[in-house]
Structures are given as C-alpha cells and as structure tokens.
PDB file of C-alpha atoms in Angstrom:
ATOM      1  CA  MET A   1      -1.414   6.033  13.819  1.00 71.00           C
ATOM      2  CA  PRO A   2      -2.438   9.683  13.163  1.00 77.00           C
ATOM      3  CA  SER A   3      -5.776  10.463  11.771  1.00 81.00           C
ATOM      4  CA  LEU A   4      -6.047  12.722   8.832  1.00 81.00           C
ATOM      5  CA  ASN A   5      -8.958  15.330   7.890  1.00 88.00           C
ATOM      6  CA  VAL A   6      -9.335  15.731   4.043  1.00 87.00           C
ATOM      7  CA  THR A   7     -12.079  18.026   2.677  1.00 93.00           C
ATOM      8  CA  PHE A   8     -13.978  17.360  -0.742  1.00 94.00           C
ATOM      9  CA  THR A   9     -16.444  19.615  -2.338  1.00 97.00           C
ATOM     10  CA  ASP A  10     -19.893  18.221  -2.556  1.00 97.00           C
ATOM     11  CA  GLU A  11     -19.337  17.253  -6.201  1.00 98.00           C
ATOM     12  CA  GLU A  12     -15.915  15.500  -5.533  1.00 97.00           C
ATOM     13  CA  MET A  13     -17.302  13.705  -2.552  1.00 96.00           C
ATOM     14  CA  GLU A  14     -20.144  12.381  -4.716  1.00 97.00           C
ATOM     15  CA  GLY A  15     -17.696  11.233  -7.178  1.00 97.00           C
ATOM     16  CA  VAL A  16     -15.514   9.409  -4.498  1.00 96.00           C
ATOM     17  CA  ARG A  17     -18.660   7.815  -2.992  1.00 97.00           C
ATOM     18  CA  ALA A  18     -19.639   6.627  -6.490  1.00 98.00           C
ATOM     19  CA  ALA A  19     -16.086   5.054  -7.264  1.00 97.00           C
ATOM     20  CA  ALA A  20     -15.985   3.474  -3.834  1.00 97.00           C
ATOM     21  CA  ALA A  21     -19.390   1.897  -4.416  1.00 97.00           C
ATOM     22  CA  ALA A  22     -18.336   0.745  -7.847  1.00 98.00           C
ATOM     23  CA  GLU A  23     -15.689  -1.310  -6.366  1.00 96.00           C
ATOM     24  CA  GLY A  24     -17.781  -2.493  -3.637  1.00 97.00           C
ATOM     25  CA  LYS A  25     -15.798  -0.954  -0.877  1.00 97.00           C
ATOM     26  CA  SER A  26     -16.448   1.248   2.040  1.00 96.00           C
ATOM     27  CA  LEU A  27     -15.248   4.833   1.746  1.00 95.00           C
ATOM     28  CA  LYS A  28     -12.581   4.341   4.326  1.00 93.00           C
ATOM     29  CA  GLN A  29     -11.160   0.995   2.643  1.00 96.00           C
ATOM     30  CA  TYR A  30     -11.473   2.760  -0.839  1.00 96.00           C
ATOM     31  CA  LEU A  31      -9.416   5.929   0.396  1.00 94.00           C
ATOM     32  CA  HIS A  32      -6.894   3.551   1.896  1.00 94.00           C
ATOM     33  CA  ASP A  33      -6.430   1.469  -1.047  1.00 96.00           C
ATOM     34  CA  LEU A  34      -6.197   4.501  -3.185  1.00 94.00           C
ATOM     35  CA  GLY A  35      -3.440   5.808  -1.134  1.00 93.00           C
ATOM     36  CA  VAL A  36      -1.651   2.294  -1.320  1.00 96.00           C
ATOM     37  CA  ARG A  37      -2.048   1.985  -5.104  1.00 96.00           C
ATOM     38  CA  GLU A  38      -0.459   5.397  -5.739  1.00 97.00           C
ATOM     39  CA  MET A  39       2.627   4.399  -3.526  1.00 96.00           C
ATOM     40  CA  GLN A  40       2.807   1.104  -5.719  1.00 98.00           C
ATOM     41  CA  ARG A  41       2.382   3.243  -8.875  1.00 97.00           C
ATOM     42  CA  LYS A  42       5.175   5.560  -7.948  1.00 97.00           C
ATOM     43  CA  ARG A  43       7.577   2.575  -7.060  1.00 97.00           C
ATOM     44  CA  PHE A  44       6.689   0.954 -10.360  1.00 98.00           C
ATOM     45  CA  VAL A  45       7.368   4.103 -12.331  1.00 97.00           C
ATOM     46  CA  SER A  46      10.645   4.804 -10.586  1.00 97.00           C
ATOM     47  CA  GLY A  47      11.804   1.296 -11.505  1.00 97.00           C
ATOM     48  CA  ALA A  48      10.597   1.579 -15.001  1.00 97.00           C
ATOM     49  CA  VAL A  49      12.583   4.795 -15.485  1.00 96.00           C
ATOM     50  CA  SER A  50      15.693   3.204 -13.880  1.00 96.00           C
ATOM     51  CA  TRP A  51      15.285   0.127 -16.234  1.00 95.00           C
ATOM     52  CA  ALA A  52      14.953   2.286 -19.232  1.00 92.00           C
ATOM     53  CA  ASP A  53      18.047   4.571 -18.094  1.00 93.00           C
ATOM     54  CA  ARG A  54      20.068   1.438 -17.953  1.00 94.00           C
ATOM     55  CA  LEU A  55      19.200   0.154 -21.195  1.00 93.00           C
ATOM     56  CA  ARG A  56      19.226   3.691 -23.043  1.00 89.00           C
ATOM     57  CA  ALA A  57      22.838   3.186 -24.439  1.00 89.00           C
ATOM     58  CA  GLU A  58      22.201  -0.077 -25.808  1.00 92.00           C
ATOM     59  CA  PHE A  59      19.037   1.006 -27.603  1.00 89.00           C
ATOM     60  CA  ASP A  60      20.670   4.014 -28.905  1.00 87.00           C
ATOM     61  CA  GLU A  61      23.357   2.037 -30.461  1.00 89.00           C
ATOM     62  CA  ALA A  62      20.936  -0.541 -31.881  1.00 92.00           C
ATOM     63  CA  PHE A  63      18.772   2.127 -33.179  1.00 89.00           C
ATOM     64  CA  PRO A  64      20.967   5.314 -34.121  1.00 85.00           C
ATOM     65  CA  ASP A  65      18.310   6.707 -36.433  1.00 87.00           C
ATOM     66  CA  GLU A  66      15.379   6.733 -33.845  1.00 86.00           C
ATOM     67  CA  VAL A  67      14.762  10.091 -32.106  1.00 78.00           C
ATOM     68  CA  PRO A  68      13.151  10.241 -28.715  1.00 75.00           C
ATOM     69  CA  PRO A  69       9.834  12.023 -28.839  1.00 74.00           C
ATOM     70  CA  ALA A  70      11.128  14.747 -26.432  1.00 74.00           C
ATOM     71  CA  GLN A  71      13.954  15.554 -29.083  1.00 76.00           C
ATOM     72  CA  ARG A  72      11.922  15.630 -32.072  1.00 73.00           C
ATOM     73  CA  GLY A  73      11.144  19.077 -33.648  1.00 71.00           C
ATOM     74  CA  GLU A  74       7.567  20.083 -34.035  1.00 66.00           C
ATOM     75  CA  GLY A  75       5.465  18.186 -36.573  1.00 58.00           C
ATOM     76  CA  ALA A  76       8.156  15.241 -36.811  1.00 54.00           C
ATOM     77  CA  THR A  77       7.129  11.998 -36.857  1.00 57.00           C
ATOM     78  CA  ALA A  78       8.848   8.797 -35.950  1.00 52.00           C
ATOM     79  CA  ALA A  79      10.724   6.941 -38.733  1.00 52.00           C
TER      80      ALA A  79
END
C-alpha cells in the first residue's frame, strides 16, 4: 500500500493531535478513521439524494403549495 505525506501547519497539527487524543486514538488511527468516515458520509449523502429524487414527484403531488428553499425568493418563508 503506498504511503502518503500530508503536511499541516503547527496550529492544524495541534488541533488534529487534540482531536485524536479526545477520541483516545493514535494520530495514525485517527487519520485513517477520518478518511473512512468521509467515504461513508459521501456514500450516505449520495444514497439520501437518490432516495429524495425518487420521492420528489410524490411529495410535490402531495404538497403542491410547498416551495423548495432553493426556489424561494429572498425573504420568503415556508407556508
């Protein structure tokens, strides 16, 4: 497996070390787990978007007066 060099500023490294210590993990294990969690998060988000897209037409039919936040004018609020 190839190794990877990643650089951090002193301030960033201090924060990463503190986060690893707070979880009771070594720096190496913390960084590994962080990468794995990010992969899992992206997979979850992708699945959630796919699920929402499949249900969008049904929701729009059931709630025709609801306007998605992205399509609201400035200052508009939900019904």
